[in-house]
């Protein structure tokens, strides 16, 4: 009760102070699914169609209502857009508390907020459609949607929505690595299967993976208390398996890993590394030891699969259309624009930022720096573009940090070995040759998605302003400047509740906090 | 929020002061279905079998965990029983708040309580099995059960349980009157279909009719806001039909009916009486006007069916075995003992009390009163058995009340026309001839079920005591006394929330309260 009341207060705080959640440090990702509905006249304009052609407003279509989409909707302040939101969920779920729904500390409805509530008093026009997009046509700027109401009484409704600007924020799905039996038998804490087929069977998929997992675990206990079960069968149903060692599992900073592993051992949880699941049947899970190649089969009651994410089929099809067929994940540039098509943005788990390599642009950068065109760099002139280089190629800064260099100057000095006044292209290349090694993809976390949503909304808010006065860094391969600053991720660390009152926290500046105190640190982030 | 917090407090009050719920005045009945689990070591004795043959303890098997079964378990205080509880639900649901779950005022988990919590500190041994009884064998004193865990990973478990005493408290199911299409298309607030087939399809039937109804209504709203729907189709999905005029509907005291009907009219709810549903298709409901015979078809989005109850198949089979094949409902005597078999009790919605008619026993009663065997009654002697008559035949008291007669004497005087000292058998018969017209079945309400559960538990608590010193009324057809007082129902009135903050209340002593005040009256019953 105490816990539940706390969470409700925390969530209320979050709702009332949305910017506050920048401090919110989480690694759980979107998923789940719950039924929610705004009490306050949620169907304004239900029957009448909205005025879609009012003046020259741009029609922005947002696909998805997870962290990325909701953060975009919350932060969009400009009245110069008509916004259409299409999502199979009419709510936003505060996913960090999903595990608490499974263990029963917090009620599912306490962690969801109706989308119509979230956009209620925004200056832009907005409409919500509870449906799933199953095809994107970037040529005709159109998306194809299918309703997903589960009522037995209705057929499937299909419709199209035109867009001027499309924002993909539909998240990802669980990666089963095509392991046989996983889709059929495992539980997930985010969408495990595509839900493109109509839900006419009242299976209540919307009530959420977390709730279903809870139910399955309780079922196992109830089953184990039946008199007809053999001892062997009782042991089987009381055996719970978690596959995956991400933040959902036990893989963090090394100190955290050690702490978590030890805690799990004390709790009677057997942590098995270096083995891979090769098959899940209805009653057994088979693993292959990486070293010996041995196949071991273990009977289980419930399997939770949490091994990372994969691209949704609709996004995969879209990638094939726009020349990204060979990529594993949908790629955007640093401004979150999808590469290979116009007016489509992608954020959150459904895309990755394809960072530009310094070495690819090295000649252009040098030319830009070499104002006097002498083939050798004058440091004074060069300093003018350093800021732009650091902004355009964030890996430069990371490289400096990692090698404990104070400035770009130091980097160049390092390469030269002494303090020459002039730098030629070869020295320049040598200095920057290692920089690109610092590029890495952002993790598929709520934190990244929310920051991207906020970033994009702020760009949209300043679109007209920045068309006249671009604020971004210099274009090295072309003239002029970029319209906006590129997206830059700020890592606030991450928390992982480990059961009981134990939490592990990894904070910026290489801080690690473990145990009770971290739990209260986590709480303090919400409760003020 | 305010409402939800209130309900939680109210429910807590109910849990902590269970006897207090005698004041609880409700007409909603068992049903729904929710997942619940006790936090406090709920599986004591999970693996080891309980000591079933400890001494000479009688094995009492309770089927069902609704109002009747739970009330029995709560009130049983004797340590001389081994209790086995078998129910498809591992929780008790506070059903009066079910409609609040549908409209979202209160969270489903706030109105349920794990059975293991309820029986935790009782003096009797108790075990719970989450399963459904599908056959009763009264000859061998055995029941056949089937597990109902919905996990995809398990087969169906079947087992038998022996009993010394069996308590049937499994409730009823909705009566569809075999109307075509109802089972397929309508919603219910209590079990609509038998759930005897295994639930291997993860349909989460346990999450409750109330939640499913809520979801369907929201689905209709979401569907109506899709752009592809025609105006006609939008009107259809926004049309909600409630079939039935019981307390779930609008049929109470006449003043209440008028109030409710007028309120519904103001709210835009069309009340249609004098017509009968003859068919429900996936999109239309067909009614037949009683007067004209005209068939009218109305398109709908959601249908809620609440037309009364019917006997469950397992009880029907049992009735066939024990010679009750021709009865509509399982019959018990006034001590809740099932007629036609030994050691089986039935309470709540699954049975009805087959009250004994005075006129059938009239000769025996007269004989008992006529101590001197003169063929004419001496009033003085007669007064000794009056109390026993009134207790054994509750209709006598009701008849006196209705006819505003102060005592049995007055009844006899009435029949005689003057104040004779002696009464013969014919006058006696004449006096009592109308009394049996006052017999009526008890309503299938939570109030009745709970009182019966409490009554039976108290009998069980005093079983040994009353074997030696019977406390019940005289046996008129045999010698001696009945062991216990017969069950006597006390009507505390009923409440019906009518939406908004309006409630209608019918109280004992012909009081009726309507409107806001009744709402607060209802609240005050719980909150102290």
Tab-separated table of N, CA, C and O in Angstrom, chain B residues 320-360:
chain	number	residue	atom	x	y	z
B	320	UNK	N	-30.263	-33.990	-10.866
B	320	UNK	CA	-30.777	-35.206	-11.507
B	320	UNK	C	-30.437	-36.452	-10.688
B	320	UNK	O	-31.230	-37.386	-10.617
B	321	UNK	N	-29.252	-36.444	-10.072
B	321	UNK	CA	-28.829	-37.591	-9.269
B	321	UNK	C	-29.644	-37.767	-8.003
B	321	UNK	O	-29.822	-38.881	-7.522
B	322	UNK	N	-30.090	-36.677	-7.421
B	322	UNK	CA	-30.684	-36.761	-6.075
B	322	UNK	C	-32.193	-36.584	-6.104
B	322	UNK	O	-32.816	-36.269	-5.094
B	323	UNK	N	-32.765	-36.784	-7.276
B	323	UNK	CA	-34.223	-36.758	-7.361
B	323	UNK	C	-34.823	-35.365	-7.399
B	323	UNK	O	-35.991	-35.168	-7.084
B	324	UNK	N	-34.011	-34.392	-7.789
B	324	UNK	CA	-34.561	-33.033	-7.934
B	324	UNK	C	-34.648	-32.635	-9.406
B	324	UNK	O	-34.646	-31.448	-9.746
B	325	UNK	N	-34.735	-33.648	-10.274
B	325	UNK	CA	-34.687	-33.398	-11.716
B	325	UNK	C	-35.774	-32.431	-12.178
B	325	UNK	O	-35.580	-31.646	-13.103
B	326	UNK	N	-36.908	-32.482	-11.509
B	326	UNK	CA	-38.028	-31.675	-11.997
B	326	UNK	C	-38.003	-30.246	-11.465
B	326	UNK	O	-38.786	-29.405	-11.900
B	327	UNK	N	-37.135	-29.974	-10.510
B	327	UNK	CA	-37.102	-28.632	-9.949
B	327	UNK	C	-36.300	-27.690	-10.846
B	327	UNK	O	-35.427	-28.117	-11.595
B	328	UNK	N	-36.615	-26.398	-10.714
B	328	UNK	CA	-35.915	-25.396	-11.526
B	328	UNK	C	-34.588	-25.004	-10.862
B	328	UNK	O	-33.581	-24.772	-11.524
B	329	UNK	N	-34.632	-24.940	-9.537
B	329	UNK	CA	-33.444	-24.552	-8.767
B	329	UNK	C	-33.216	-25.603	-7.679
B	329	UNK	O	-34.188	-26.171	-7.161
B	330	UNK	N	-31.980	-25.848	-7.335
B	330	UNK	CA	-31.644	-26.791	-6.265
B	330	UNK	C	-32.337	-26.379	-4.961
B	330	UNK	O	-32.233	-25.227	-4.541
B	331	UNK	N	-33.029	-27.345	-4.339
B	331	UNK	CA	-33.809	-27.018	-3.141
B	331	UNK	C	-33.114	-27.486	-1.868
B	331	UNK	O	-32.552	-28.583	-1.814
B	332	UNK	N	-33.165	-26.628	-0.855
B	332	UNK	CA	-32.698	-27.022	0.476
B	332	UNK	C	-33.859	-26.839	1.447
B	332	UNK	O	-34.874	-26.226	1.102
B	333	UNK	N	-33.689	-27.367	2.659
B	333	UNK	CA	-34.670	-27.047	3.677
B	333	UNK	C	-34.245	-25.740	4.367
B	333	UNK	O	-33.288	-25.092	3.942
B	334	UNK	N	-34.947	-25.392	5.434
B	334	UNK	CA	-34.663	-24.105	6.087
B	334	UNK	C	-33.348	-24.126	6.847
B	334	UNK	O	-32.896	-23.102	7.346
B	335	UNK	N	-32.743	-25.307	6.945
B	335	UNK	CA	-31.429	-25.408	7.588
B	335	UNK	C	-30.316	-25.459	6.537
B	335	UNK	O	-29.195	-25.814	6.826
B	336	UNK	N	-30.690	-25.159	5.292
B	336	UNK	CA	-29.778	-25.107	4.129
B	336	UNK	C	-29.244	-26.485	3.733
B	336	UNK	O	-28.251	-26.574	3.003
B	337	UNK	N	-29.902	-27.547	4.216
B	337	UNK	CA	-29.501	-28.892	3.818
B	337	UNK	C	-30.171	-29.244	2.505
B	337	UNK	O	-31.388	-29.057	2.338
B	338	UNK	N	-29.375	-29.748	1.561
B	338	UNK	CA	-29.932	-30.101	0.257
B	338	UNK	C	-30.914	-31.255	0.426
B	338	UNK	O	-30.605	-32.248	1.087
B	339	UNK	N	-32.077	-31.105	-0.158
B	339	UNK	CA	-33.096	-32.145	-0.034
B	339	UNK	C	-32.748	-33.343	-0.901
B	339	UNK	O	-32.371	-33.190	-2.061
B	340	UNK	N	-32.838	-34.510	-0.317
B	340	UNK	CA	-32.630	-35.731	-1.100
B	340	UNK	C	-31.224	-36.283	-0.992
B	340	UNK	O	-30.883	-37.230	-1.701
B	341	UNK	N	-30.375	-35.687	-0.172
B	341	UNK	CA	-29.072	-36.321	0.056
B	341	UNK	C	-28.492	-35.878	1.389
B	341	UNK	O	-28.909	-34.867	1.969
B	342	UNK	N	-27.554	-36.629	1.851
B	342	UNK	CA	-26.979	-36.426	3.189
B	342	UNK	C	-25.738	-35.526	3.141
B	342	UNK	O	-24.943	-35.606	2.217
B	343	UNK	N	-25.564	-34.739	4.152
B	343	UNK	CA	-24.320	-34.007	4.372
B	343	UNK	C	-23.927	-33.041	3.252
B	343	UNK	O	-22.747	-32.765	3.050
B	344	UNK	N	-24.916	-32.585	2.522
B	344	UNK	CA	-24.623	-31.549	1.526
B	344	UNK	C	-25.475	-30.324	1.848
B	344	UNK	O	-26.692	-30.442	2.034
B	345	UNK	N	-24.807	-29.183	1.936
B	345	UNK	CA	-25.486	-27.920	2.178
B	345	UNK	C	-25.354	-27.062	0.918
B	345	UNK	O	-24.414	-27.217	0.160
B	346	UNK	N	-26.311	-26.176	0.718
B	346	UNK	CA	-26.200	-25.279	-0.436
B	346	UNK	C	-26.662	-23.899	-0.033
B	346	UNK	O	-27.681	-23.747	0.639
B	347	UNK	N	-25.893	-22.885	-0.433
B	347	UNK	CA	-26.248	-21.525	-0.046
B	347	UNK	C	-25.960	-20.542	-1.169
B	347	UNK	O	-25.290	-20.879	-2.139
B	348	UNK	N	-26.492	-19.360	-1.010
B	348	UNK	CA	-26.288	-18.339	-2.023
B	348	UNK	C	-27.128	-18.606	-3.266
B	348	UNK	O	-28.157	-19.274	-3.207
B	349	UNK	N	-26.640	-18.088	-4.399
B	349	UNK	CA	-27.423	-18.142	-5.628
B	349	UNK	C	-27.647	-19.540	-6.175
B	349	UNK	O	-28.484	-19.732	-7.045
B	350	UNK	N	-26.865	-20.529	-5.729
B	350	UNK	CA	-26.958	-21.842	-6.381
B	350	UNK	C	-28.126	-22.661	-5.845
B	350	UNK	O	-28.382	-23.749	-6.335
B	351	UNK	N	-28.831	-22.173	-4.855
B	351	UNK	CA	-29.941	-22.952	-4.295
B	351	UNK	C	-31.066	-22.032	-3.839
B	351	UNK	O	-30.909	-20.807	-3.791
B	352	UNK	N	-32.180	-22.651	-3.530
B	352	UNK	CA	-33.295	-21.887	-2.961
B	352	UNK	C	-33.870	-22.692	-1.797
B	352	UNK	O	-33.806	-23.923	-1.798
B	353	UNK	N	-34.391	-21.991	-0.803
B	353	UNK	CA	-34.977	-22.696	0.342
B	353	UNK	C	-36.409	-23.097	0.005
B	353	UNK	O	-37.219	-22.251	-0.360
B	354	UNK	N	-36.639	-24.406	0.075
B	354	UNK	CA	-37.969	-24.929	-0.201
B	354	UNK	C	-38.782	-24.866	1.096
B	354	UNK	O	-38.798	-25.812	1.868
B	355	UNK	N	-39.433	-23.732	1.304
B	355	UNK	CA	-40.126	-23.544	2.585
B	355	UNK	C	-41.277	-24.530	2.739
B	355	UNK	O	-41.991	-24.825	1.798
B	356	UNK	N	-41.428	-24.994	3.961
B	356	UNK	CA	-42.475	-25.956	4.267
B	356	UNK	C	-43.797	-25.218	4.416
B	356	UNK	O	-43.878	-24.169	5.057
B	357	UNK	N	-44.851	-25.806	3.825
B	357	UNK	CA	-46.155	-25.170	3.932
B	357	UNK	C	-46.820	-25.538	5.248
B	357	UNK	O	-46.797	-26.694	5.676
B	358	UNK	N	-47.429	-24.559	5.881
B	358	UNK	CA	-48.166	-24.796	7.115
B	358	UNK	C	-49.298	-25.804	6.864
B	358	UNK	O	-49.516	-26.727	7.635
B	359	UNK	N	-49.983	-25.632	5.735
B	359	UNK	CA	-51.157	-26.453	5.478
B	359	UNK	C	-50.817	-27.936	5.330
B	359	UNK	O	-51.648	-28.791	5.594
B	360	UNK	N	-49.588	-28.219	4.907
B	360	UNK	CA	-49.197	-29.623	4.790
B	360	UNK	C	-49.030	-30.275	6.165
B	360	UNK	O	-49.222	-31.471	6.315
